[in-house]
Amino acid sequence: MGGLFHHLWVYVFGRVKPSMRRMMRSAIGGVLAAILGLTAYVAVILAIGIVLAQAFGVITALVILAAATLILAGVILAIVSGMNHQTEKRAEARQREAAKRLPSPMAMQMLAGLPALMRGRSVLTTLLIAGVAYAVAKNQGVGSDDE
């Protein structure tokens, strides 16, 4: 019996270890790439600083590098802020569109009463429910040629 559970475990969860290994390799690779990228960034900044220091002096070179870094950071923040604003506007537009598709409050009240009507299960109840569904569908514009 234990062998059966072992085989079921391997069948159901057998892919967990390979995906965990793949995630770990990706995480380690990402960390190493980030470290190497930061090392390259620091080397480029140092090289630019040395060139500027030879041309303008150490203090002026540091001020130029700091100003350039601050300007670049400001540009990046402005771009990210703009992208976030656009995302929020798209989400609000989707919410408005979803709200337009909701039934009217009166239709919602009629739909809320349907479970109580279903308990009787008579033919008259079925016809009434079909009528309510038809009215809600027509209210939503189903079957119209406008779309």
PDB file of C-alpha atoms in Angstrom:
ATOM      1  CA  MET A   1       0.000   0.000   0.000  1.00  0.00           C
ATOM      2  CA  GLY A   2       2.895   2.345   0.770  1.00  0.00           C
ATOM      3  CA  GLY A   3       4.250   1.818  -2.735  1.00  0.00           C
ATOM      4  CA  LEU A   4       0.931   2.939  -4.201  1.00  0.00           C
ATOM      5  CA  PHE A   5       1.027   6.182  -2.228  1.00  0.00           C
ATOM      6  CA  HIS A   6       4.642   6.703  -3.245  1.00  0.00           C
ATOM      7  CA  HIS A   7       3.752   6.291  -6.936  1.00  0.00           C
ATOM      8  CA  LEU A   8       0.764   8.606  -6.568  1.00  0.00           C
ATOM      9  CA  TRP A   9       2.961  11.181  -4.823  1.00  0.00           C
ATOM     10  CA  VAL A  10       5.516  11.031  -7.620  1.00  0.00           C
ATOM     11  CA  TYR A  11       2.760  11.243 -10.232  1.00  0.00           C
ATOM     12  CA  VAL A  12       1.055  14.233  -8.616  1.00  0.00           C
ATOM     13  CA  PHE A  13       4.018  16.109  -7.147  1.00  0.00           C
ATOM     14  CA  GLY A  14       6.877  14.713  -9.200  1.00  0.00           C
ATOM     15  CA  ARG A  15       7.325  17.952 -11.094  1.00  0.00           C
ATOM     16  CA  VAL A  16       7.815  20.027  -7.955  1.00  0.00           C
ATOM     17  CA  LYS A  17      11.529  19.324  -7.603  1.00  0.00           C
ATOM     18  CA  PRO A  18      12.470  20.152 -11.218  1.00  0.00           C
ATOM     19  CA  SER A  19      10.485  23.400 -11.142  1.00  0.00           C
ATOM     20  CA  MET A  20      12.068  24.334  -7.794  1.00  0.00           C
ATOM     21  CA  ARG A  21      15.510  23.624  -9.216  1.00  0.00           C
ATOM     22  CA  ARG A  22      14.688  25.746 -12.265  1.00  0.00           C
ATOM     23  CA  MET A  23      13.480  28.580 -10.024  1.00  0.00           C
ATOM     24  CA  MET A  24      16.605  28.383  -7.889  1.00  0.00           C
ATOM     25  CA  ARG A  25      18.853  28.416 -10.955  1.00  0.00           C
ATOM     26  CA  SER A  26      16.950  31.414 -12.329  1.00  0.00           C
ATOM     27  CA  ALA A  27      17.197  33.251  -9.010  1.00  0.00           C
ATOM     28  CA  ILE A  28      20.934  32.576  -8.676  1.00  0.00           C
ATOM     29  CA  GLY A  29      21.496  33.563 -12.294  1.00  0.00           C
ATOM     30  CA  GLY A  30      19.504  36.768 -11.781  1.00  0.00           C
ATOM     31  CA  VAL A  31      21.487  37.698  -8.685  1.00  0.00           C
ATOM     32  CA  LEU A  32      24.796  37.045 -10.448  1.00  0.00           C
ATOM     33  CA  ALA A  33      23.684  39.055 -13.498  1.00  0.00           C
ATOM     34  CA  ALA A  34      22.618  41.927 -11.230  1.00  0.00           C
ATOM     35  CA  ILE A  35      25.972  41.909  -9.424  1.00  0.00           C
ATOM     36  CA  LEU A  36      27.889  41.899 -12.699  1.00  0.00           C
ATOM     37  CA  GLY A  37      25.652  44.626 -14.123  1.00  0.00           C
ATOM     38  CA  LEU A  38      26.193  46.819 -11.078  1.00  0.00           C
ATOM     39  CA  THR A  39      29.938  46.192 -11.285  1.00  0.00           C
ATOM     40  CA  ALA A  40      29.929  47.305 -14.915  1.00  0.00           C
ATOM     41  CA  TYR A  41      27.841  50.366 -14.006  1.00  0.00           C
ATOM     42  CA  VAL A  42      30.298  51.373 -11.271  1.00  0.00           C
ATOM     43  CA  ALA A  43      33.240  50.859 -13.649  1.00  0.00           C
ATOM     44  CA  VAL A  44      31.629  53.099 -16.286  1.00  0.00           C
ATOM     45  CA  ILE A  45      30.862  55.800 -13.714  1.00  0.00           C
ATOM     46  CA  LEU A  46      34.458  55.628 -12.420  1.00  0.00           C
ATOM     47  CA  ALA A  47      35.838  55.886 -15.959  1.00  0.00           C
ATOM     48  CA  ILE A  48      33.634  58.895 -16.705  1.00  0.00           C
ATOM     49  CA  GLY A  49      34.662  60.426 -13.368  1.00  0.00           C
ATOM     50  CA  ILE A  50      38.364  59.963 -14.135  1.00  0.00           C
ATOM     51  CA  VAL A  51      37.993  61.536 -17.585  1.00  0.00           C
ATOM     52  CA  LEU A  52      35.998  64.458 -16.168  1.00  0.00           C
ATOM     53  CA  ALA A  53      38.460  64.878 -13.289  1.00  0.00           C
ATOM     54  CA  GLN A  54      41.340  65.172 -15.734  1.00  0.00           C
ATOM     55  CA  ALA A  55      39.446  67.725 -17.784  1.00  0.00           C
ATOM     56  CA  PHE A  56      37.684  69.821 -15.078  1.00  0.00           C
ATOM     57  CA  GLY A  57      39.098  68.829 -11.689  1.00  0.00           C
ATOM     58  CA  VAL A  58      37.872  66.360  -9.073  1.00  0.00           C
ATOM     59  CA  ILE A  59      35.193  68.515  -7.406  1.00  0.00           C
ATOM     60  CA  THR A  60      33.683  69.651 -10.698  1.00  0.00           C
ATOM     61  CA  ALA A  61      33.690  66.076 -12.005  1.00  0.00           C
ATOM     62  CA  LEU A  62      31.837  64.870  -8.907  1.00  0.00           C
ATOM     63  CA  VAL A  63      29.271  67.658  -9.236  1.00  0.00           C
ATOM     64  CA  ILE A  64      28.730  66.856 -12.927  1.00  0.00           C
ATOM     65  CA  LEU A  65      28.291  63.134 -12.186  1.00  0.00           C
ATOM     66  CA  ALA A  66      25.902  63.830  -9.299  1.00  0.00           C
ATOM     67  CA  ALA A  67      23.819  66.224 -11.403  1.00  0.00           C
ATOM     68  CA  ALA A  68      23.681  63.807 -14.320  1.00  0.00           C
ATOM     69  CA  THR A  69      22.652  60.972 -11.995  1.00  0.00           C
ATOM     70  CA  LEU A  70      19.935  63.086 -10.383  1.00  0.00           C
ATOM     71  CA  ILE A  71      18.580  64.167 -13.760  1.00  0.00           C
ATOM     72  CA  LEU A  72      18.534  60.563 -14.980  1.00  0.00           C
ATOM     73  CA  ALA A  73      16.749  59.454 -11.791  1.00  0.00           C
ATOM     74  CA  GLY A  74      14.168  62.225 -12.246  1.00  0.00           C
ATOM     75  CA  VAL A  75      13.531  61.211 -15.848  1.00  0.00           C
ATOM     76  CA  ILE A  76      13.119  57.556 -14.848  1.00  0.00           C
ATOM     77  CA  LEU A  77      10.713  58.499 -12.015  1.00  0.00           C
ATOM     78  CA  ALA A  78       8.674  60.680 -14.378  1.00  0.00           C
ATOM     79  CA  ILE A  79       8.424  57.854 -16.928  1.00  0.00           C
ATOM     80  CA  VAL A  80       7.377  55.307 -14.297  1.00  0.00           C
ATOM     81  CA  SER A  81       4.867  57.751 -12.814  1.00  0.00           C
ATOM     82  CA  GLY A  82       3.371  58.347 -16.265  1.00  0.00           C
ATOM     83  CA  MET A  83       3.140  54.633 -16.919  1.00  0.00           C
ATOM     84  CA  ASN A  84       1.430  54.080 -13.547  1.00  0.00           C
ATOM     85  CA  HIS A  85      -1.025  56.879 -14.300  1.00  0.00           C
ATOM     86  CA  GLN A  86      -1.886  55.332 -17.659  1.00  0.00           C
ATOM     87  CA  THR A  87      -2.399  51.940 -16.020  1.00  0.00           C
ATOM     88  CA  GLU A  88      -4.752  53.480 -13.450  1.00  0.00           C
ATOM     89  CA  LYS A  89      -6.728  55.225 -16.200  1.00  0.00           C
ATOM     90  CA  ARG A  90      -7.082  51.949 -18.127  1.00  0.00           C
ATOM     91  CA  ALA A  91      -8.241  50.144 -14.964  1.00  0.00           C
ATOM     92  CA  GLU A  92     -10.826  52.852 -14.279  1.00  0.00           C
ATOM     93  CA  ALA A  93     -12.050  52.631 -17.886  1.00  0.00           C
ATOM     94  CA  ARG A  94     -12.412  48.843 -17.542  1.00  0.00           C
ATOM     95  CA  GLN A  95     -14.370  49.329 -14.313  1.00  0.00           C
ATOM     96  CA  ARG A  96     -16.685  51.849 -16.002  1.00  0.00           C
ATOM     97  CA  GLU A  97     -17.265  49.440 -18.893  1.00  0.00           C
ATOM     98  CA  ALA A  98     -17.996  46.597 -16.473  1.00  0.00           C
ATOM     99  CA  ALA A  99     -20.434  48.796 -14.554  1.00  0.00           C
ATOM    100  CA  LYS A 100     -22.258  49.614 -17.802  1.00  0.00           C
ATOM    101  CA  ARG A 101     -22.798  45.906 -18.420  1.00  0.00           C
ATOM    102  CA  LEU A 102     -24.453  45.326 -15.037  1.00  0.00           C
ATOM    103  CA  PRO A 103     -28.234  45.008 -15.003  1.00  0.00           C
ATOM    104  CA  SER A 104     -30.249  47.970 -13.774  1.00  0.00           C
ATOM    105  CA  PRO A 105     -31.146  48.113 -10.070  1.00  0.00           C
ATOM    106  CA  MET A 106     -34.727  47.073 -10.858  1.00  0.00           C
ATOM    107  CA  ALA A 107     -33.506  44.066 -12.823  1.00  0.00           C
ATOM    108  CA  MET A 108     -31.170  43.174  -9.956  1.00  0.00           C
ATOM    109  CA  GLN A 109     -34.130  43.212  -7.540  1.00  0.00           C
ATOM    110  CA  MET A 110     -36.109  40.975  -9.877  1.00  0.00           C
ATOM    111  CA  LEU A 111     -33.153  38.586 -10.167  1.00  0.00           C
ATOM    112  CA  ALA A 112     -32.756  38.547  -6.381  1.00  0.00           C
ATOM    113  CA  GLY A 113     -36.313  37.228  -6.041  1.00  0.00           C
ATOM    114  CA  LEU A 114     -35.757  34.320  -8.440  1.00  0.00           C
ATOM    115  CA  PRO A 115     -34.470  31.778  -5.888  1.00  0.00           C
ATOM    116  CA  ALA A 116     -37.676  32.137  -3.875  1.00  0.00           C
ATOM    117  CA  LEU A 117     -39.734  31.580  -7.024  1.00  0.00           C
ATOM    118  CA  MET A 118     -37.745  28.478  -7.940  1.00  0.00           C
ATOM    119  CA  ARG A 119     -38.930  26.654  -4.834  1.00  0.00           C
ATOM    120  CA  GLY A 120     -42.439  26.282  -6.269  1.00  0.00           C
ATOM    121  CA  ARG A 121     -41.143  24.714  -9.519  1.00  0.00           C
ATOM    122  CA  SER A 122     -44.435  25.152 -11.308  1.00  0.00           C
ATOM    123  CA  VAL A 123     -44.881  25.839 -14.994  1.00  0.00           C
ATOM    124  CA  LEU A 124     -46.075  29.330 -14.183  1.00  0.00           C
ATOM    125  CA  THR A 125     -42.858  29.962 -12.214  1.00  0.00           C
ATOM    126  CA  THR A 126     -40.742  28.703 -15.110  1.00  0.00           C
ATOM    127  CA  LEU A 127     -42.570  31.028 -17.515  1.00  0.00           C
ATOM    128  CA  LEU A 128     -42.143  33.918 -15.083  1.00  0.00           C
ATOM    129  CA  ILE A 129     -38.410  33.249 -14.782  1.00  0.00           C
ATOM    130  CA  ALA A 130     -38.077  33.037 -18.562  1.00  0.00           C
ATOM    131  CA  GLY A 131     -39.890  36.374 -18.842  1.00  0.00           C
ATOM    132  CA  VAL A 132     -37.586  38.003 -16.306  1.00  0.00           C
ATOM    133  CA  ALA A 133     -34.517  36.641 -18.070  1.00  0.00           C
ATOM    134  CA  TYR A 134     -35.858  37.921 -21.414  1.00  0.00           C
ATOM    135  CA  ALA A 135     -36.546  41.377 -19.918  1.00  0.00           C
ATOM    136  CA  VAL A 136     -33.064  41.579 -18.386  1.00  0.00           C
ATOM    137  CA  ALA A 137     -31.466  40.465 -21.655  1.00  0.00           C
ATOM    138  CA  LYS A 138     -33.406  43.031 -23.686  1.00  0.00           C
ATOM    139  CA  ASN A 139     -32.571  45.693 -21.108  1.00  0.00           C
ATOM    140  CA  GLN A 140     -28.885  44.888 -21.668  1.00  0.00           C
ATOM    141  CA  GLY A 141     -29.262  45.220 -25.432  1.00  0.00           C
ATOM    142  CA  VAL A 142     -28.933  41.529 -26.287  1.00  0.00           C
ATOM    143  CA  GLY A 143     -30.193  40.850 -29.789  1.00  0.00           C
ATOM    144  CA  SER A 144     -30.074  44.467 -30.947  1.00  0.00           C
ATOM    145  CA  ASP A 145     -28.262  45.422 -34.125  1.00  0.00           C
ATOM    146  CA  ASP A 146     -26.662  48.491 -32.551  1.00  0.00           C
ATOM    147  CA  GLU A 147     -23.504  46.650 -31.475  1.00  0.00           C
TER     148      GLU A 147
END
